[in-house]
mmCIF file of C-alpha atoms in Angstrom:
data_model
loop_
_atom_site.group_PDB
_atom_site.id
_atom_site.type_symbol
_atom_site.label_atom_id
_atom_site.label_comp_id
_atom_site.label_asym_id
_atom_site.label_seq_id
_atom_site.Cartn_x
_atom_site.Cartn_y
_atom_site.Cartn_z
ATOM 1 C CA GLN E 1 -11.283 -68.701 78.894
ATOM 2 C CA LYS E 2 -14.848 -68.380 80.877
ATOM 3 C CA GLU E 3 -16.230 -63.802 80.372
ATOM 4 C CA VAL E 4 -18.358 -61.712 81.434
ATOM 5 C CA GLU E 5 -19.110 -58.508 79.687
ATOM 6 C CA GLN E 6 -20.689 -55.320 80.566
ATOM 7 C CA ASN E 7 -20.365 -52.434 78.457
ATOM 8 C CA SER E 8 -18.390 -49.596 80.457
ATOM 9 C CA GLY E 9 -20.439 -46.762 79.545
ATOM 10 C CA PRO E 10 -20.946 -44.191 81.156
ATOM 11 C CA LEU E 11 -24.819 -44.936 80.909
ATOM 12 C CA SER E 12 -27.053 -41.130 81.542
ATOM 13 C CA VAL E 13 -29.739 -40.958 82.887
ATOM 14 C CA PRO E 14 -32.317 -38.768 83.940
ATOM 15 C CA GLU E 15 -33.628 -38.754 87.442
ATOM 16 C CA GLY E 16 -37.327 -40.760 87.157
ATOM 17 C CA ALA E 17 -35.974 -42.675 84.258
ATOM 18 C CA ILE E 18 -35.761 -46.699 84.740
ATOM 19 C CA ALA E 19 -31.504 -47.331 83.656
ATOM 20 C CA SER E 20 -30.890 -50.760 82.285
ATOM 21 C CA LEU E 21 -27.805 -52.697 82.224
ATOM 22 C CA ASN E 22 -26.797 -55.333 80.644
ATOM 23 C CA CYS E 23 -24.134 -58.656 81.715
ATOM 24 C CA THR E 24 -23.510 -61.216 79.353
ATOM 25 C CA TYR E 25 -21.578 -64.655 80.206
ATOM 26 C CA SER E 26 -19.415 -67.093 77.791
ATOM 27 C CA ASP E 27 -20.192 -70.489 80.388
ATOM 28 C CA ARG E 28 -22.926 -72.249 80.006
ATOM 29 C CA GLY E 29 -22.523 -74.251 82.972
ATOM 30 C CA SER E 30 -23.448 -71.168 85.329
ATOM 31 C CA GLN E 31 -25.442 -71.649 88.174
ATOM 32 C CA SER E 32 -25.471 -67.914 90.628
ATOM 33 C CA PHE E 33 -25.075 -64.345 88.790
ATOM 34 C CA PHE E 34 -24.831 -61.353 91.298
ATOM 35 C CA TRP E 35 -25.330 -57.784 90.516
ATOM 36 C CA TYR E 36 -22.742 -55.516 93.106
ATOM 37 C CA ARG E 37 -22.721 -51.186 93.061
ATOM 38 C CA GLN E 38 -19.648 -49.901 93.641
ATOM 39 C CA TYR E 39 -19.803 -46.144 94.509
ATOM 40 C CA SER E 40 -16.282 -44.775 93.868
ATOM 41 C CA GLY E 41 -13.508 -45.063 96.076
ATOM 42 C CA LYS E 42 -15.575 -47.656 97.944
ATOM 43 C CA SER E 43 -16.074 -51.279 97.920
ATOM 44 C CA PRO E 44 -18.571 -53.793 96.349
ATOM 45 C CA GLU E 45 -21.919 -53.766 97.944
ATOM 46 C CA LEU E 46 -24.248 -56.377 97.268
ATOM 47 C CA ILE E 47 -27.302 -55.626 95.689
ATOM 48 C CA MET E 48 -29.330 -59.296 94.148
ATOM 49 C CA PHE E 49 -28.341 -62.343 93.185
ATOM 50 C CA ILE E 50 -30.622 -64.698 90.600
ATOM 51 C CA TYR E 51 -30.878 -68.616 89.728
ATOM 52 C CA SER E 52 -33.365 -68.664 87.970
ATOM 53 C CA ASN E 53 -34.824 -67.335 84.643
ATOM 54 C CA GLY E 54 -37.047 -64.598 84.497
ATOM 55 C CA ASP E 55 -37.163 -61.732 86.501
ATOM 56 C CA LYS E 56 -36.772 -60.490 90.744
ATOM 57 C CA GLU E 57 -37.586 -57.567 92.182
ATOM 58 C CA ASP E 58 -36.358 -56.137 95.147
ATOM 59 C CA GLY E 59 -37.894 -52.272 95.427
ATOM 60 C CA ARG E 60 -36.615 -50.382 92.212
ATOM 61 C CA PHE E 61 -34.679 -53.213 91.195
ATOM 62 C CA THR E 62 -35.250 -55.508 89.247
ATOM 63 C CA ALA E 63 -32.423 -58.432 88.065
ATOM 64 C CA GLN E 64 -33.418 -60.341 84.695
ATOM 65 C CA LEU E 65 -32.040 -63.196 83.696
ATOM 66 C CA ASN E 66 -31.907 -65.521 80.130
ATOM 67 C CA LYS E 67 -29.506 -68.474 79.996
ATOM 68 C CA ALA E 68 -30.909 -69.500 76.896
ATOM 69 C CA SER E 69 -29.340 -65.963 75.660
ATOM 70 C CA GLN E 70 -26.750 -66.203 78.377
ATOM 71 C CA TYR E 71 -27.725 -62.597 79.600
ATOM 72 C CA VAL E 72 -28.441 -60.544 82.781
ATOM 73 C CA SER E 73 -29.707 -58.145 83.040
ATOM 74 C CA LEU E 74 -30.395 -54.656 86.334
ATOM 75 C CA LEU E 75 -33.233 -52.622 85.372
ATOM 76 C CA ILE E 76 -33.428 -49.503 88.464
ATOM 77 C CA ARG E 77 -36.353 -47.741 88.020
ATOM 78 C CA ASP E 78 -37.256 -43.802 89.538
ATOM 79 C CA SER E 79 -33.796 -44.006 89.293
ATOM 80 C CA GLN E 80 -32.270 -41.385 91.699
ATOM 81 C CA PRO E 81 -28.689 -39.018 91.809
ATOM 82 C CA SER E 82 -27.848 -41.461 94.227
ATOM 83 C CA ASP E 83 -27.842 -44.387 92.337
ATOM 84 C CA SER E 84 -24.525 -43.720 90.266
ATOM 85 C CA ALA E 85 -22.025 -46.769 90.698
ATOM 86 C CA THR E 86 -20.333 -48.485 89.144
ATOM 87 C CA TYR E 87 -22.701 -52.059 88.463
ATOM 88 C CA LEU E 88 -20.381 -55.304 88.319
ATOM 89 C CA CYS E 89 -22.252 -58.362 87.269
ATOM 90 C CA ALA E 90 -20.774 -61.375 87.744
ATOM 91 C CA VAL E 91 -21.431 -64.685 87.185
ATOM 92 C CA ASN E 92 -20.173 -67.810 89.070
ATOM 93 C CA THR E 93 -19.478 -71.612 88.249
ATOM 94 C CA ASP E 94 -16.613 -72.983 90.133
ATOM 95 C CA LYS E 95 -15.327 -69.402 91.025
ATOM 96 C CA LEU E 96 -16.641 -65.817 90.529
ATOM 97 C CA ILE E 97 -16.141 -64.569 87.889
ATOM 98 C CA PHE E 98 -16.762 -60.527 87.150
ATOM 99 C CA GLY E 99 -16.815 -57.693 84.276
ATOM 100 C CA THR E 100 -15.192 -54.407 84.708
ATOM 101 C CA GLY E 101 -18.565 -52.679 84.910
ATOM 102 C CA THR E 102 -20.427 -50.309 83.952
ATOM 103 C CA ARG E 103 -21.180 -46.489 85.579
ATOM 104 C CA LEU E 104 -24.443 -44.627 86.076
ATOM 105 C CA GLN E 105 -24.424 -41.424 85.813
ATOM 106 C CA VAL E 106 -28.381 -40.262 86.923
ATOM 107 C CA PHE E 107 -28.577 -36.343 86.859
ATOM 108 C CA PRO E 108 -31.641 -33.943 88.098
ATOM 109 C CA GLU J 1 -20.619 -52.063 106.291
ATOM 110 C CA THR J 2 -18.925 -53.798 109.466
ATOM 111 C CA GLY J 3 -19.196 -57.128 108.928
ATOM 112 C CA VAL J 4 -15.993 -57.262 106.488
ATOM 113 C CA THR J 5 -13.239 -54.869 108.074
ATOM 114 C CA GLN J 6 -9.427 -54.269 106.306
ATOM 115 C CA THR J 7 -6.344 -52.524 107.689
ATOM 116 C CA PRO J 8 -4.806 -50.909 107.117
ATOM 117 C CA ARG J 9 -7.081 -48.725 104.991
ATOM 118 C CA HIS J 10 -4.060 -46.896 102.545
ATOM 119 C CA LEU J 11 -0.697 -48.308 102.064
ATOM 120 C CA VAL J 12 2.221 -46.844 100.573
ATOM 121 C CA MET J 13 4.802 -48.898 100.541
ATOM 122 C CA GLY J 14 8.815 -49.117 98.973
ATOM 123 C CA MET J 15 9.890 -52.059 96.570
ATOM 124 C CA THR J 16 11.694 -53.477 98.779
ATOM 125 C CA ASN J 17 9.482 -52.867 101.942
ATOM 126 C CA LYS J 18 7.091 -56.095 104.097
ATOM 127 C CA LYS J 19 3.591 -55.187 104.468
ATOM 128 C CA SER J 20 1.159 -57.389 105.607
ATOM 129 C CA LEU J 21 -2.835 -56.503 104.515
ATOM 130 C CA LYS J 22 -5.459 -57.771 107.349
ATOM 131 C CA CYS J 23 -9.109 -58.927 106.890
ATOM 132 C CA GLU J 24 -11.838 -60.131 109.759
ATOM 133 C CA GLN J 25 -15.257 -60.753 109.081
ATOM 134 C CA HIS J 26 -17.438 -61.152 112.031
ATOM 135 C CA LEU J 27 -20.614 -62.878 109.755
ATOM 136 C CA GLY J 28 -19.576 -66.733 111.398
ATOM 137 C CA HIS J 29 -18.406 -67.196 107.145
ATOM 138 C CA ASN J 30 -16.454 -70.363 106.389
ATOM 139 C CA ALA J 31 -15.004 -69.165 103.438
ATOM 140 C CA MET J 32 -12.419 -66.134 102.982
ATOM 141 C CA TYR J 33 -11.585 -64.434 99.696
ATOM 142 C CA TRP J 34 -8.453 -62.168 98.220
ATOM 143 C CA TYR J 35 -9.297 -59.865 95.299
ATOM 144 C CA LYS J 36 -7.378 -57.642 93.369
ATOM 145 C CA GLN J 37 -8.593 -54.856 91.816
ATOM 146 C CA SER J 38 -6.837 -52.338 89.279
ATOM 147 C CA ALA J 39 -8.330 -49.605 86.887
ATOM 148 C CA LYS J 40 -10.300 -50.529 83.955
ATOM 149 C CA LYS J 41 -9.641 -53.852 85.241
ATOM 150 C CA PRO J 42 -12.605 -56.401 86.401
ATOM 151 C CA LEU J 43 -12.056 -57.643 89.831
ATOM 152 C CA GLU J 44 -8.884 -60.849 89.940
ATOM 153 C CA LEU J 45 -9.498 -63.760 91.861
ATOM 154 C CA MET J 46 -6.311 -63.707 94.121
ATOM 155 C CA PHE J 47 -7.179 -66.473 96.984
ATOM 156 C CA VAL J 48 -9.679 -68.870 98.373
ATOM 157 C CA TYR J 49 -10.133 -70.269 102.112
ATOM 158 C CA SER J 50 -11.925 -72.294 103.549
ATOM 159 C CA LEU J 51 -12.668 -73.981 107.005
ATOM 160 C CA GLU J 52 -8.622 -71.804 106.569
ATOM 161 C CA GLU J 53 -7.715 -74.237 104.378
ATOM 162 C CA ARG J 54 -6.503 -72.843 101.033
ATOM 163 C CA VAL J 55 -8.914 -74.472 98.030
ATOM 164 C CA GLU J 56 -8.152 -72.095 95.176
ATOM 165 C CA ASN J 57 -4.652 -69.821 94.170
ATOM 166 C CA ASN J 58 -5.255 -68.349 90.610
ATOM 167 C CA SER J 59 -1.699 -68.420 89.864
ATOM 168 C CA VAL J 60 -0.893 -65.217 92.344
ATOM 169 C CA PRO J 61 2.885 -64.322 91.734
ATOM 170 C CA SER J 62 5.197 -65.596 95.440
ATOM 171 C CA ARG J 63 5.682 -62.030 96.001
ATOM 172 C CA PHE J 64 2.005 -61.932 97.924
ATOM 173 C CA SER J 65 1.868 -64.872 100.713
ATOM 174 C CA PRO J 66 -1.461 -65.575 102.072
ATOM 175 C CA GLU J 67 -2.494 -66.679 105.582
ATOM 176 C CA CYS J 68 -5.356 -67.555 107.027
ATOM 177 C CA PRO J 69 -5.126 -68.837 110.267
ATOM 178 C CA ASN J 70 -9.277 -69.082 111.491
ATOM 179 C CA SER J 71 -11.899 -68.997 109.850
ATOM 180 C CA SER J 72 -12.360 -64.865 111.295
ATOM 181 C CA HIS J 73 -8.735 -64.061 109.342
ATOM 182 C CA LEU J 74 -7.216 -63.341 106.526
ATOM 183 C CA PHE J 75 -3.526 -61.927 105.859
ATOM 184 C CA LEU J 76 -2.080 -61.112 102.780
ATOM 185 C CA HIS J 77 1.783 -60.350 103.507
ATOM 186 C CA LEU J 78 3.415 -58.603 100.412
ATOM 187 C CA HIS J 79 7.408 -58.670 99.917
ATOM 188 C CA THR J 80 9.370 -57.413 96.806
ATOM 189 C CA LEU J 81 6.788 -55.602 95.226
ATOM 190 C CA GLN J 82 5.904 -53.869 91.749
ATOM 191 C CA PRO J 83 4.815 -51.242 91.371
ATOM 192 C CA GLU J 84 2.030 -52.588 88.896
ATOM 193 C CA ASP J 85 0.982 -54.404 91.766
ATOM 194 C CA SER J 86 -0.592 -51.462 92.862
ATOM 195 C CA ALA J 87 -4.539 -51.420 93.497
ATOM 196 C CA LEU J 88 -6.899 -52.069 95.683
ATOM 197 C CA TYR J 89 -6.877 -55.150 97.007
ATOM 198 C CA LEU J 90 -10.340 -56.567 97.990
ATOM 199 C CA CYS J 91 -11.568 -59.008 101.349
ATOM 200 C CA ALA J 92 -15.020 -60.860 100.882
ATOM 201 C CA SER J 93 -16.062 -63.679 103.100
ATOM 202 C CA SER J 94 -18.939 -66.029 102.544
ATOM 203 C CA GLN J 95 -21.302 -68.782 104.447
ATOM 204 C CA GLY J 96 -19.709 -71.481 101.748
ATOM 205 C CA SER J 97 -17.700 -73.857 101.013
ATOM 206 C CA GLY J 98 -16.274 -71.190 99.250
ATOM 207 C CA SER J 99 -17.784 -73.092 95.960
ATOM 208 C CA GLY J 100 -19.211 -71.097 93.241
ATOM 209 C CA THR J 101 -22.501 -69.876 94.759
ATOM 210 C CA ASP J 102 -21.977 -68.580 97.619
ATOM 211 C CA THR J 103 -23.153 -64.965 98.319
ATOM 212 C CA GLN J 104 -19.996 -63.207 98.717
ATOM 213 C CA TYR J 105 -19.595 -59.669 101.332
ATOM 214 C CA PHE J 106 -16.446 -57.265 100.973
ATOM 215 C CA GLY J 107 -14.562 -54.775 103.209
ATOM 216 C CA PRO J 108 -13.809 -51.503 102.184
ATOM 217 C CA GLY J 109 -10.490 -52.166 100.501
ATOM 218 C CA THR J 110 -7.218 -52.026 101.637
ATOM 219 C CA ARG J 111 -5.568 -48.946 99.013
ATOM 220 C CA LEU J 112 -2.216 -50.086 98.202
ATOM 221 C CA THR J 113 0.304 -48.123 96.230
ATOM 222 C CA VAL J 114 4.077 -49.055 95.311
ATOM 223 C CA LEU J 115 6.725 -46.644 94.663
#
């Protein structure tokens, strides 16, 4: 069974710190990887996607992919209280499989 | 924010009721999806439509019946639901054919409560 694993958290970081969110997946054939942010009571919002090994940066966000280790991560630099949300990792082979999400809390 | 809309946003229904959820996408996408999100569980894919044709049905009970009259609209018809069907129902759309590499954009969801 194809799976996507995330630590449910909460991950608590102080304002201004780097938040590191991790995700592992079981299907080696996975081709594309997505990070969604979901605020409480809201729908998921796409933050980033990554297809190739290495890092991809977009503003304060960096996605990192290591296909050999079947590992994808999201770094949030200069974390803000407004970043407090649940972050969903999603992995695509023939369909999109979601993890249960990691709850991030950024405290002032 | 307004690329994918869903109505109603909240729905309370009894087990004998029949209701429908509606989704509309204004992005010119070709594929549309229904997901179920329950507490403490990952998003579960229910149905995928590509150009109005159903391409995936993940063993969803027959009390959920999808309908896709055109590439911009998607419905989920509900009848004889159970309390465990209470969840957030999310619609999404994507540019491609509904295959694995598409980037999906979500609507705001319908919070369904079955009494």
